[in-house]
mmCIF file of C-alpha atoms in Angstrom:
data_model
loop_
_atom_site.group_PDB
_atom_site.id
_atom_site.type_symbol
_atom_site.label_atom_id
_atom_site.label_comp_id
_atom_site.label_asym_id
_atom_site.label_seq_id
_atom_site.Cartn_x
_atom_site.Cartn_y
_atom_site.Cartn_z
ATOM 1 C CA MET A 1 -14.146 -20.959 -91.156
ATOM 2 C CA SER A 2 -12.098 -21.880 -94.218
ATOM 3 C CA VAL A 3 -10.136 -19.464 -96.381
ATOM 4 C CA LEU A 4 -12.575 -19.876 -99.278
ATOM 5 C CA GLN A 5 -15.573 -19.169 -97.049
ATOM 6 C CA GLY A 6 -13.936 -15.966 -95.853
ATOM 7 C CA LEU A 7 -12.968 -15.070 -99.426
ATOM 8 C CA TRP A 8 -16.528 -15.400 -100.727
ATOM 9 C CA PHE A 9 -17.950 -13.441 -97.812
ATOM 10 C CA PHE A 10 -15.548 -10.663 -98.822
ATOM 11 C CA VAL A 11 -16.426 -11.040 -102.529
ATOM 12 C CA ILE A 12 -20.155 -10.675 -101.832
ATOM 13 C CA ALA A 13 -19.485 -7.584 -99.727
ATOM 14 C CA LEU A 14 -17.328 -6.213 -102.546
ATOM 15 C CA LEU A 15 -20.075 -6.836 -105.107
ATOM 16 C CA PHE A 16 -22.595 -4.901 -103.009
ATOM 17 C CA ALA A 17 -20.045 -2.105 -102.569
ATOM 18 C CA VAL A 18 -19.317 -1.884 -106.313
ATOM 19 C CA PHE A 19 -23.062 -1.864 -107.003
ATOM 20 C CA LEU A 20 -23.642 1.088 -104.686
ATOM 21 C CA PHE A 21 -20.624 2.941 -106.086
ATOM 22 C CA LEU A 22 -21.692 2.505 -109.724
ATOM 23 C CA ASP A 23 -25.475 2.255 -109.644
ATOM 24 C CA GLY A 24 -25.603 4.753 -106.780
ATOM 25 C CA LEU A 25 -24.592 7.457 -109.257
ATOM 26 C CA ASP A 26 -27.424 6.342 -111.552
ATOM 27 C CA PHE A 27 -29.904 6.632 -108.696
ATOM 28 C CA GLY A 28 -28.546 10.068 -107.856
ATOM 29 C CA VAL A 29 -28.843 11.277 -111.436
ATOM 30 C CA GLY A 30 -32.407 9.961 -111.581
ATOM 31 C CA MET A 31 -33.259 11.925 -108.450
ATOM 32 C CA ALA A 32 -31.602 15.020 -109.920
ATOM 33 C CA THR A 33 -34.075 14.943 -112.828
ATOM 34 C CA ARG A 34 -36.688 16.321 -110.420
ATOM 35 C CA PHE A 35 -34.713 17.903 -107.600
ATOM 36 C CA ILE A 36 -32.266 19.820 -109.824
ATOM 37 C CA ALA A 37 -33.385 19.835 -113.471
ATOM 38 C CA GLU A 38 -35.077 23.023 -114.620
ATOM 39 C CA GLY A 39 -36.977 21.568 -117.566
ATOM 40 C CA SER A 40 -37.490 18.701 -119.967
ATOM 41 C CA GLU A 41 -34.215 19.397 -121.796
ATOM 42 C CA ASP A 42 -32.232 19.076 -118.578
ATOM 43 C CA ARG A 43 -34.011 15.850 -117.656
ATOM 44 C CA ARG A 44 -33.282 14.306 -121.047
ATOM 45 C CA LEU A 45 -29.678 15.413 -120.750
ATOM 46 C CA TYR A 46 -29.293 13.849 -117.303
ATOM 47 C CA MET A 47 -30.840 10.582 -118.464
ATOM 48 C CA ARG A 48 -28.524 10.546 -121.453
ATOM 49 C CA ALA A 49 -25.515 10.939 -119.132
ATOM 50 C CA ILE A 50 -26.237 7.553 -117.531
ATOM 51 C CA GLY A 51 -27.904 5.946 -120.561
ATOM 52 C CA PRO A 52 -24.859 3.894 -121.638
ATOM 53 C CA HIS A 53 -24.090 2.666 -118.123
ATOM 54 C CA TRP A 54 -27.131 2.105 -115.893
ATOM 55 C CA ASP A 55 -28.018 -1.403 -117.085
ATOM 56 C CA GLY A 56 -24.424 -2.614 -116.713
ATOM 57 C CA ASN A 57 -24.149 -1.077 -113.250
ATOM 58 C CA GLU A 58 -27.301 -2.893 -112.161
ATOM 59 C CA VAL A 59 -25.708 -6.246 -113.004
ATOM 60 C CA TRP A 60 -23.469 -6.004 -109.939
ATOM 61 C CA LEU A 61 -26.506 -6.393 -107.655
ATOM 62 C CA ILE A 62 -27.697 -9.411 -109.628
ATOM 63 C CA THR A 63 -24.205 -10.882 -109.430
ATOM 64 C CA ALA A 64 -24.122 -10.308 -105.661
ATOM 65 C CA GLY A 65 -27.408 -12.194 -105.283
ATOM 66 C CA GLY A 66 -26.181 -14.995 -107.536
ATOM 67 C CA ALA A 67 -22.887 -15.281 -105.641
ATOM 68 C CA MET A 68 -24.787 -15.408 -102.367
ATOM 69 C CA PHE A 69 -27.034 -18.175 -103.723
ATOM 70 C CA ALA A 70 -24.075 -20.251 -104.921
ATOM 71 C CA ALA A 71 -21.592 -19.642 -102.082
ATOM 72 C CA PHE A 72 -23.949 -19.337 -99.087
ATOM 73 C CA PRO A 73 -27.283 -20.958 -100.013
ATOM 74 C CA LEU A 74 -28.595 -20.917 -96.432
ATOM 75 C CA TRP A 75 -27.845 -17.204 -96.163
ATOM 76 C CA TYR A 76 -29.661 -16.616 -99.442
ATOM 77 C CA ALA A 77 -32.667 -18.651 -98.280
ATOM 78 C CA SER A 78 -32.951 -16.862 -94.929
ATOM 79 C CA LEU A 79 -32.456 -13.353 -96.307
ATOM 80 C CA PHE A 80 -34.693 -13.630 -99.352
ATOM 81 C CA SER A 81 -37.513 -15.372 -97.530
ATOM 82 C CA GLY A 82 -37.396 -13.146 -94.451
ATOM 83 C CA TYR A 83 -37.174 -9.922 -96.457
ATOM 84 C CA TYR A 84 -39.251 -11.038 -99.421
ATOM 85 C CA LEU A 85 -41.585 -8.014 -99.469
ATOM 86 C CA LEU A 86 -38.802 -5.456 -99.156
ATOM 87 C CA LEU A 87 -36.740 -7.141 -101.866
ATOM 88 C CA PHE A 88 -39.842 -7.292 -104.036
ATOM 89 C CA LEU A 89 -40.220 -3.519 -103.667
ATOM 90 C CA VAL A 90 -36.555 -3.056 -104.636
ATOM 91 C CA LEU A 91 -37.154 -5.213 -107.709
ATOM 92 C CA VAL A 92 -40.264 -3.240 -108.708
ATOM 93 C CA ALA A 93 -38.344 0.028 -108.324
ATOM 94 C CA LEU A 94 -35.502 -1.282 -110.497
ATOM 95 C CA ILE A 95 -37.977 -2.465 -113.138
ATOM 96 C CA LEU A 96 -39.682 0.932 -113.185
ATOM 97 C CA ARG A 97 -36.316 2.641 -113.499
ATOM 98 C CA GLY A 98 -35.294 0.287 -116.313
ATOM 99 C CA VAL A 99 -38.388 0.539 -118.520
ATOM 100 C CA SER A 100 -38.544 4.317 -118.069
ATOM 101 C CA PHE A 101 -35.466 4.812 -120.267
ATOM 102 C CA GLU A 102 -36.953 2.920 -123.186
ATOM 103 C CA PHE A 103 -40.486 4.303 -122.950
ATOM 104 C CA SER A 104 -39.266 7.852 -122.388
ATOM 105 C CA ALA A 105 -37.078 7.597 -125.488
ATOM 106 C CA HIS A 106 -40.045 6.461 -127.610
ATOM 107 C CA ALA A 107 -42.704 8.727 -126.113
ATOM 108 C CA LEU A 108 -44.823 10.406 -128.770
ATOM 109 C CA THR A 109 -45.985 13.354 -126.709
ATOM 110 C CA ARG A 110 -44.517 15.593 -124.033
ATOM 111 C CA ARG A 111 -47.065 14.263 -121.543
ATOM 112 C CA GLU A 112 -46.024 10.649 -122.133
ATOM 113 C CA ARG A 113 -42.354 11.574 -121.811
ATOM 114 C CA ASN A 114 -43.078 13.405 -118.559
ATOM 115 C CA VAL A 115 -44.854 10.338 -117.135
ATOM 116 C CA TRP A 116 -41.880 8.107 -117.831
ATOM 117 C CA GLN A 117 -39.418 10.672 -116.526
ATOM 118 C CA TRP A 118 -41.413 10.731 -113.298
ATOM 119 C CA THR A 119 -41.287 6.917 -113.309
ATOM 120 C CA ASN A 120 -37.514 7.066 -113.581
ATOM 121 C CA PHE A 121 -37.362 9.464 -110.643
ATOM 122 C CA VAL A 122 -39.605 7.280 -108.452
ATOM 123 C CA GLY A 123 -37.603 4.139 -109.264
ATOM 124 C CA CYS A 124 -34.288 5.875 -108.555
ATOM 125 C CA LEU A 125 -35.583 7.198 -105.231
ATOM 126 C CA ALA A 126 -37.327 4.034 -104.017
ATOM 127 C CA ALA A 127 -34.666 1.435 -104.883
ATOM 128 C CA PRO A 128 -31.837 2.817 -102.692
ATOM 129 C CA PHE A 129 -34.286 3.660 -99.899
ATOM 130 C CA PHE A 130 -35.686 0.130 -99.639
ATOM 131 C CA LEU A 131 -32.248 -1.429 -100.088
ATOM 132 C CA GLY A 132 -30.834 0.805 -97.360
ATOM 133 C CA MET A 133 -33.749 -0.101 -95.103
ATOM 134 C CA MET A 134 -33.100 -3.803 -95.602
ATOM 135 C CA LEU A 135 -29.368 -3.579 -94.933
ATOM 136 C CA THR A 136 -29.753 -1.515 -91.765
ATOM 137 C CA SER A 137 -32.728 -3.540 -90.571
ATOM 138 C CA LEU A 138 -31.046 -6.935 -90.651
ATOM 139 C CA ILE A 139 -27.980 -5.806 -88.652
ATOM 140 C CA GLN A 140 -30.148 -5.117 -85.585
ATOM 141 C CA GLY A 141 -31.040 -8.781 -85.205
ATOM 142 C CA VAL A 142 -34.156 -10.410 -86.617
ATOM 143 C CA PRO A 143 -36.479 -13.072 -85.205
ATOM 144 C CA MET A 144 -35.187 -16.411 -86.510
ATOM 145 C CA ASP A 145 -34.998 -20.010 -85.328
ATOM 146 C CA LYS A 146 -32.130 -22.478 -85.269
ATOM 147 C CA ASP A 147 -32.962 -23.630 -88.812
ATOM 148 C CA GLY A 148 -32.525 -20.135 -90.204
ATOM 149 C CA ASN A 149 -36.214 -19.353 -90.707
ATOM 150 C CA VAL A 150 -36.777 -15.591 -90.432
ATOM 151 C CA TRP A 151 -40.009 -13.845 -89.383
ATOM 152 C CA ALA A 152 -39.380 -10.152 -89.919
ATOM 153 C CA GLY A 153 -42.413 -8.198 -88.756
ATOM 154 C CA PHE A 154 -43.290 -4.602 -89.596
ATOM 155 C CA THR A 155 -41.345 -3.081 -86.699
ATOM 156 C CA ASP A 156 -38.348 -5.301 -87.485
ATOM 157 C CA VAL A 157 -38.173 -3.758 -90.946
ATOM 158 C CA PHE A 158 -39.555 -0.267 -90.282
ATOM 159 C CA ASN A 159 -37.778 1.301 -87.313
ATOM 160 C CA TRP A 160 -35.594 4.278 -86.473
ATOM 161 C CA LEU A 161 -32.302 2.781 -87.633
ATOM 162 C CA SER A 162 -33.678 1.307 -90.856
ATOM 163 C CA VAL A 163 -35.428 4.538 -91.841
ATOM 164 C CA VAL A 164 -32.346 6.628 -91.083
ATOM 165 C CA GLY A 165 -30.242 4.083 -92.965
ATOM 166 C CA GLY A 166 -32.545 4.188 -95.980
ATOM 167 C CA VAL A 167 -32.559 7.989 -96.032
ATOM 168 C CA ALA A 168 -28.762 8.055 -95.652
ATOM 169 C CA VAL A 169 -28.269 5.752 -98.651
ATOM 170 C CA VAL A 170 -30.670 7.898 -100.705
ATOM 171 C CA PHE A 171 -28.844 11.077 -99.693
ATOM 172 C CA PHE A 172 -25.362 9.826 -100.505
ATOM 173 C CA CYS A 173 -26.553 8.335 -103.802
ATOM 174 C CA PHE A 174 -28.022 11.751 -104.645
ATOM 175 C CA VAL A 175 -24.823 13.720 -104.016
ATOM 176 C CA HIS A 176 -22.813 10.954 -105.721
ATOM 177 C CA GLY A 177 -25.005 11.432 -108.787
ATOM 178 C CA LEU A 178 -24.497 15.205 -108.658
ATOM 179 C CA HIS A 179 -20.752 14.683 -108.618
ATOM 180 C CA PHE A 180 -21.005 12.371 -111.610
ATOM 181 C CA LEU A 181 -23.043 14.960 -113.499
ATOM 182 C CA SER A 182 -20.375 17.539 -112.693
ATOM 183 C CA LEU A 183 -17.991 15.351 -114.703
ATOM 184 C CA LYS A 184 -20.400 14.769 -117.593
ATOM 185 C CA LEU A 185 -22.031 18.147 -118.236
ATOM 186 C CA ASP A 186 -20.835 21.504 -119.537
ATOM 187 C CA ALA A 187 -19.001 23.982 -117.311
ATOM 188 C CA ASN A 188 -22.023 25.957 -116.098
ATOM 189 C CA ARG A 189 -24.062 22.881 -115.202
ATOM 190 C CA SER A 190 -21.017 21.236 -113.637
ATOM 191 C CA ARG A 191 -20.517 24.237 -111.374
ATOM 192 C CA HIS A 192 -24.207 24.212 -110.456
ATOM 193 C CA MET A 193 -24.036 20.527 -109.447
ATOM 194 C CA LEU A 194 -21.043 21.088 -107.190
ATOM 195 C CA ASN A 195 -22.536 24.200 -105.608
ATOM 196 C CA THR A 196 -25.708 22.265 -104.835
ATOM 197 C CA SER A 197 -23.875 19.299 -103.303
ATOM 198 C CA ARG A 198 -21.716 21.699 -101.277
ATOM 199 C CA LYS A 199 -24.837 23.055 -99.595
ATOM 200 C CA LEU A 200 -26.375 19.618 -99.117
ATOM 201 C CA TYR A 201 -23.368 18.270 -97.240
ATOM 202 C CA TRP A 202 -24.287 20.335 -94.178
ATOM 203 C CA ILE A 203 -27.220 17.918 -93.800
ATOM 204 C CA ALA A 204 -24.893 14.909 -93.881
ATOM 205 C CA TYR A 205 -22.977 15.597 -90.669
ATOM 206 C CA PRO A 206 -25.888 15.548 -88.192
ATOM 207 C CA ALA A 207 -27.370 12.602 -90.123
ATOM 208 C CA LEU A 208 -24.136 10.631 -89.686
ATOM 209 C CA VAL A 209 -24.107 11.411 -85.970
ATOM 210 C CA VAL A 210 -27.688 10.172 -85.614
ATOM 211 C CA PHE A 211 -26.862 6.989 -87.541
ATOM 212 C CA VAL A 212 -23.784 6.238 -85.422
ATOM 213 C CA VAL A 213 -25.692 6.812 -82.177
ATOM 214 C CA LEU A 214 -28.513 4.512 -83.288
ATOM 215 C CA ALA A 215 -26.054 1.867 -84.512
ATOM 216 C CA PHE A 216 -24.149 2.066 -81.217
ATOM 217 C CA PHE A 217 -27.252 1.281 -79.156
ATOM 218 C CA LEU A 218 -29.239 -0.924 -81.562
ATOM 219 C CA THR A 219 -26.454 -3.166 -82.892
ATOM 220 C CA ASP A 220 -23.598 -5.058 -81.285
ATOM 221 C CA PHE A 221 -21.027 -3.891 -83.856
ATOM 222 C CA TYR A 222 -19.186 -1.444 -81.597
ATOM 223 C CA ARG A 223 -19.115 -4.007 -78.788
ATOM 224 C CA LEU A 224 -17.999 -7.096 -80.757
ATOM 225 C CA ARG A 225 -15.721 -5.396 -83.288
ATOM 226 C CA PRO A 226 -14.909 -2.005 -81.740
ATOM 227 C CA ILE A 227 -11.616 -1.212 -83.498
ATOM 228 C CA THR A 228 -12.708 -1.917 -87.073
ATOM 229 C CA SER A 229 -16.206 -0.491 -86.541
ATOM 230 C CA TRP A 230 -14.869 2.820 -85.254
ATOM 231 C CA LEU A 231 -12.157 2.856 -87.934
ATOM 232 C CA ILE A 232 -14.725 2.459 -90.727
ATOM 233 C CA THR A 233 -16.916 5.107 -89.076
ATOM 234 C CA VAL A 234 -13.990 7.535 -89.125
ATOM 235 C CA ILE A 235 -13.266 6.669 -92.781
ATOM 236 C CA ILE A 236 -16.901 7.361 -93.739
ATOM 237 C CA LEU A 237 -16.753 10.729 -91.980
ATOM 238 C CA ALA A 238 -13.380 11.550 -93.551
ATOM 239 C CA ALA A 239 -14.648 10.672 -97.045
ATOM 240 C CA THR A 240 -17.683 12.902 -96.469
ATOM 241 C CA VAL A 241 -15.465 15.821 -95.412
ATOM 242 C CA VAL A 242 -13.172 15.326 -98.416
ATOM 243 C CA ALA A 243 -16.162 15.230 -100.793
ATOM 244 C CA HIS A 244 -17.549 18.399 -99.192
ATOM 245 C CA LEU A 245 -14.244 20.266 -99.518
ATOM 246 C CA ALA A 246 -13.760 19.044 -103.081
ATOM 247 C CA ALA A 247 -17.240 20.220 -104.059
ATOM 248 C CA THR A 248 -16.536 23.583 -102.430
ATOM 249 C CA ASN A 249 -13.347 23.916 -104.472
ATOM 250 C CA HIS A 250 -15.085 22.697 -107.666
ATOM 251 C CA ARG A 251 -13.003 19.531 -107.933
ATOM 252 C CA GLY A 252 -15.618 17.183 -109.315
ATOM 253 C CA GLY A 253 -13.363 14.155 -109.768
ATOM 254 C CA VAL A 254 -12.193 14.143 -106.156
ATOM 255 C CA ALA A 255 -15.741 14.753 -104.924
ATOM 256 C CA PHE A 256 -17.029 11.844 -107.027
ATOM 257 C CA VAL A 257 -14.444 9.388 -105.713
ATOM 258 C CA ALA A 258 -14.936 10.520 -102.103
ATOM 259 C CA SER A 259 -18.741 10.287 -102.216
ATOM 260 C CA GLY A 260 -18.395 6.831 -103.753
ATOM 261 C CA LEU A 261 -16.080 5.795 -100.923
ATOM 262 C CA THR A 262 -18.751 6.934 -98.462
ATOM 263 C CA LEU A 263 -21.207 4.478 -100.019
ATOM 264 C CA VAL A 264 -18.550 1.763 -100.037
ATOM 265 C CA GLY A 265 -17.905 2.534 -96.364
ATOM 266 C CA VAL A 266 -21.544 1.896 -95.510
ATOM 267 C CA ILE A 267 -21.297 -1.608 -96.980
ATOM 268 C CA ALA A 268 -17.953 -2.178 -95.255
ATOM 269 C CA PHE A 269 -19.460 -1.132 -91.914
ATOM 270 C CA ILE A 270 -22.357 -3.585 -92.286
ATOM 271 C CA PHE A 271 -20.370 -6.605 -93.454
ATOM 272 C CA ASN A 272 -17.537 -5.974 -91.001
ATOM 273 C CA GLY A 273 -19.978 -5.889 -88.103
ATOM 274 C CA MET A 274 -21.762 -9.060 -89.195
ATOM 275 C CA PHE A 275 -18.636 -11.154 -89.795
ATOM 276 C CA PRO A 276 -18.355 -14.115 -89.230
ATOM 277 C CA ARG A 277 -22.158 -14.102 -89.097
ATOM 278 C CA VAL A 278 -24.258 -13.786 -92.226
ATOM 279 C CA MET A 279 -27.579 -13.287 -90.419
ATOM 280 C CA VAL A 280 -27.870 -11.746 -86.967
ATOM 281 C CA SER A 281 -30.619 -13.215 -84.824
ATOM 282 C CA ARG A 282 -32.430 -11.316 -82.123
ATOM 283 C CA GLY A 283 -30.719 -11.997 -78.833
ATOM 284 C CA GLY A 284 -27.846 -13.799 -80.582
ATOM 285 C CA MET A 285 -29.293 -17.226 -79.863
ATOM 286 C CA HIS A 286 -29.544 -18.461 -83.448
ATOM 287 C CA ASP A 287 -27.042 -16.432 -85.454
ATOM 288 C CA LEU A 288 -26.401 -17.911 -88.876
ATOM 289 C CA MET A 289 -22.650 -18.263 -89.324
ATOM 290 C CA ALA A 290 -20.793 -18.122 -92.619
ATOM 291 C CA ALA A 291 -19.105 -21.442 -91.895
ATOM 292 C CA SER A 292 -22.393 -23.307 -91.498
ATOM 293 C CA ALA A 293 -24.281 -21.448 -94.266
ATOM 294 C CA SER A 294 -21.766 -22.011 -97.067
ATOM 295 C CA ALA A 295 -21.789 -24.420 -99.982
ATOM 296 C CA SER A 296 -19.399 -27.353 -100.223
ATOM 297 C CA PRO A 297 -15.632 -26.771 -100.533
ATOM 298 C CA TYR A 298 -15.727 -28.174 -104.083
ATOM 299 C CA THR A 299 -18.365 -25.619 -105.119
ATOM 300 C CA LEU A 300 -16.354 -22.779 -103.612
ATOM 301 C CA ARG A 301 -13.215 -23.923 -105.444
ATOM 302 C CA ILE A 302 -15.023 -23.971 -108.798
ATOM 303 C CA MET A 303 -16.503 -20.526 -108.121
ATOM 304 C CA THR A 304 -13.065 -19.173 -107.246
ATOM 305 C CA VAL A 305 -11.606 -20.404 -110.548
ATOM 306 C CA VAL A 306 -14.489 -18.758 -112.452
ATOM 307 C CA LEU A 307 -13.952 -15.537 -110.486
ATOM 308 C CA VAL A 308 -10.237 -15.402 -111.280
ATOM 309 C CA VAL A 309 -10.880 -16.007 -114.983
ATOM 310 C CA LEU A 310 -13.856 -13.683 -115.538
ATOM 311 C CA LEU A 311 -13.272 -10.772 -113.152
ATOM 312 C CA PRO A 312 -10.375 -9.165 -115.101
ATOM 313 C CA THR A 313 -12.463 -9.308 -118.299
ATOM 314 C CA VAL A 314 -15.485 -7.724 -116.643
ATOM 315 C CA LEU A 315 -13.410 -4.974 -115.034
ATOM 316 C CA ALA A 316 -11.689 -4.233 -118.348
ATOM 317 C CA TYR A 317 -15.068 -3.915 -120.070
ATOM 318 C CA PHE A 318 -16.452 -1.544 -117.434
ATOM 319 C CA ILE A 319 -13.368 0.665 -117.509
ATOM 320 C CA TRP A 320 -13.451 0.727 -121.305
ATOM 321 C CA SER A 321 -17.164 1.632 -121.400
ATOM 322 C CA TYR A 322 -16.627 4.652 -119.153
ATOM 323 C CA VAL A 323 -13.497 5.761 -121.019
ATOM 324 C CA ILE A 324 -15.173 5.831 -124.448
ATOM 325 C CA GLN A 325 -18.199 7.666 -122.983
ATOM 326 C CA ARG A 326 -16.153 10.279 -121.141
ATOM 327 C CA LYS A 327 -17.174 13.192 -123.394
ATOM 328 C CA ARG A 328 -19.079 15.984 -121.663
ATOM 329 C CA LEU A 329 -22.653 16.571 -122.783
ATOM 330 C CA SER A 330 -24.599 19.748 -123.374
ATOM 331 C CA VAL A 331 -28.067 20.662 -124.612
ATOM 332 C CA SER A 332 -26.521 21.894 -127.836
ATOM 333 C CA ASP A 333 -25.180 18.404 -128.457
ATOM 334 C CA GLU A 334 -27.358 16.842 -131.120
ATOM 335 C CA LYS A 335 -27.326 13.499 -129.328
ATOM 336 C CA ALA A 336 -28.896 15.008 -126.226
ATOM 337 C CA SER A 337 -32.138 15.525 -128.130
ATOM 338 C CA GLN A 338 -32.373 11.914 -129.222
ATOM 339 C CA ALA A 339 -32.841 8.682 -127.255
ATOM 340 C CA TYR A 340 -32.038 9.840 -123.769
#
């Protein structure tokens, strides 16, 4: 494997990780509109908190798919054809989430607004669940031939590890969103968000144990890459503990960063275990390797130049957008009764 092939494998993993860190908070806030919000005013306030950011955060997933298509076209072809239905469901959920902001803002009646707020909730719940299912399904090994053709049946997609993985991603997105709201809302609501996440974290520990046990027996990660797999597992657990303690002590910023690192750790665990493979075949007979699935060296060089030029600009824009929108919101804020 060349340096550029390894670099772009890492870049794609990083793009997925940034997507879960940023859009994961949007999903969590969307779920909070039904699990936490006490009325229509709260729901509008929550949606306003992520209104300036959700569409930009979603771009990271699109960029990850585009980078995969350009850098590893065979990987893209195998993954998107083998998991077409699941990716279609993710797309539908993202579309529902996206249109709900606009239609909710222009609803003429309370009933219409309630319908689109429910749509936002469903989209924010379904998207991370199906994405988590896909990521934890493909690491178990899927039926594929030497040409990279994948035939993922129902039990290949819907099984114990994939369901637990999907639920885990939903859960950590939810608490990540609560931590974000603790940074965006007034003092009373901020305290309520942290108190709620503090209680929820007691569910996380047994769930992590179940996930690790299933991953130990249903994947080859701990056998092929034992040191890094166990190290990342410990980091995920440590980040969860730190987030729990920070929420208990009402330190929303620390809790937010730690819960985000938990989501990043999930992506790191998956991509670390797959490397240098990009698709794991059942039985290991026809694994698709990064070296054989990549584009030409010339293509990778051009992509690297574009990355070096554009990435600082994109990062600067994202940081700037969050800085100028850092003001806390409250129901008394006039803007909270408008678009979002």
